[in-house]
Amino acid sequence: MSRLLVCIATASLLSVTTQAGLAQDAHERPEPDPGPSQVSQVEVEAGKLYSPYDLATSGLSAKDLVPVSNFVSSGRIDPPSRNDN
């Protein structure tokens, strides 16, 4: 009988904890219009992107320019909640 009560109490506690977690996520609302991303191609020195091992195996020098995509921010992104910029 006591095992049954312990099982019921544990199941209740897990249920309440799960419901509280789901309710927390329900308050998060996505941005209604996030806006388009502006993508552009830029060239960056390979030494800034790749490790020396990657440069050696790919045959690139650190000064070679490699094309990368640049995703320009629209400025609508929320800043971090902590002061760890």
CSV table of C-alpha atoms in Angstrom, one decimal:
chain,number,residue,atom,x,y,z
A,1,MET,CA,0.0,0.0,0.0
A,2,SER,CA,2.8,2.4,0.9
A,3,ARG,CA,4.5,1.6,-2.5
A,4,LEU,CA,1.4,2.5,-4.3
A,5,LEU,CA,1.2,5.9,-2.5
A,6,VAL,CA,4.9,6.6,-3.3
A,7,CYS,CA,4.3,5.8,-7.0
A,8,ILE,CA,1.2,8.0,-7.1
A,9,ALA,CA,3.1,10.9,-5.4
A,10,THR,CA,6.1,10.5,-7.8
A,11,ALA,CA,3.8,10.5,-10.8
A,12,SER,CA,2.0,13.6,-9.6
A,13,LEU,CA,5.3,15.4,-9.0
A,14,LEU,CA,6.5,14.5,-12.5
A,15,SER,CA,3.3,15.6,-14.0
A,16,VAL,CA,3.3,19.0,-12.2
A,17,THR,CA,6.9,19.6,-13.1
A,18,THR,CA,6.3,18.8,-16.8
A,19,GLN,CA,3.2,21.1,-16.9
A,20,ALA,CA,5.2,24.0,-15.4
A,21,GLY,CA,7.9,23.6,-18.0
A,22,LEU,CA,5.4,23.6,-20.8
A,23,ALA,CA,3.7,26.6,-19.4
A,24,GLN,CA,7.0,28.5,-19.3
A,25,ASP,CA,7.6,27.8,-23.0
A,26,ALA,CA,4.0,29.0,-23.9
A,27,HIS,CA,5.0,32.5,-22.9
A,28,GLU,CA,7.7,32.8,-25.5
A,29,ARG,CA,6.3,34.3,-28.6
A,30,PRO,CA,8.2,34.4,-31.9
A,31,GLU,CA,8.8,37.7,-33.7
A,32,PRO,CA,5.7,38.3,-35.9
A,33,ASP,CA,7.8,39.6,-38.8
A,34,PRO,CA,11.4,38.6,-38.5
A,35,GLY,CA,12.4,40.4,-41.7
A,36,PRO,CA,14.5,39.1,-44.5
A,37,SER,CA,18.2,38.3,-44.1
A,38,GLN,CA,20.6,40.0,-46.4
A,39,VAL,CA,23.3,37.6,-47.6
A,40,SER,CA,26.4,38.8,-49.4
A,41,GLN,CA,29.6,37.1,-50.4
A,42,VAL,CA,32.8,38.5,-49.0
A,43,GLU,CA,36.4,37.3,-49.2
A,44,VAL,CA,38.4,36.6,-46.0
A,45,GLU,CA,42.0,35.6,-45.5
A,46,ALA,CA,42.2,31.8,-45.1
A,47,GLY,CA,44.4,32.1,-42.0
A,48,LYS,CA,41.6,33.8,-40.1
A,49,LEU,CA,39.2,30.8,-40.8
A,50,TYR,CA,41.3,27.7,-40.9
A,51,SER,CA,43.8,26.0,-38.6
A,52,PRO,CA,47.3,25.4,-39.8
A,53,TYR,CA,46.5,21.8,-40.3
A,54,ASP,CA,43.5,22.6,-42.5
A,55,LEU,CA,45.6,25.1,-44.5
A,56,ALA,CA,48.3,22.5,-45.1
A,57,THR,CA,45.9,19.8,-46.1
A,58,SER,CA,43.9,22.0,-48.5
A,59,GLY,CA,47.0,23.6,-50.1
A,60,LEU,CA,46.1,27.1,-49.1
A,61,SER,CA,48.4,29.7,-47.6
A,62,ALA,CA,47.3,31.9,-44.8
A,63,LYS,CA,47.1,35.0,-47.1
A,64,ASP,CA,44.9,33.3,-49.7
A,65,LEU,CA,41.4,34.9,-50.0
A,66,VAL,CA,38.5,32.5,-49.6
A,67,PRO,CA,34.8,33.4,-50.4
A,68,VAL,CA,32.4,33.2,-47.4
A,69,SER,CA,28.8,34.2,-46.9
A,70,ASN,CA,28.1,37.2,-44.8
A,71,PHE,CA,24.6,37.3,-43.1
A,72,VAL,CA,24.0,41.0,-42.4
A,73,SER,CA,21.9,41.5,-39.2
A,74,SER,CA,18.8,43.7,-39.5
A,75,GLY,CA,19.4,45.0,-36.0
A,76,ARG,CA,16.1,43.5,-34.7
A,77,ILE,CA,17.8,40.8,-32.7
A,78,ASP,CA,17.5,41.0,-29.0
A,79,PRO,CA,20.7,41.8,-27.1
A,80,PRO,CA,22.0,39.1,-24.7
A,81,SER,CA,20.3,39.1,-21.3
A,82,ARG,CA,23.6,38.9,-19.5
A,83,ASN,CA,26.5,41.4,-19.9
A,84,ASP,CA,28.7,39.0,-21.8
A,85,ASN,CA,28.8,40.7,-25.2
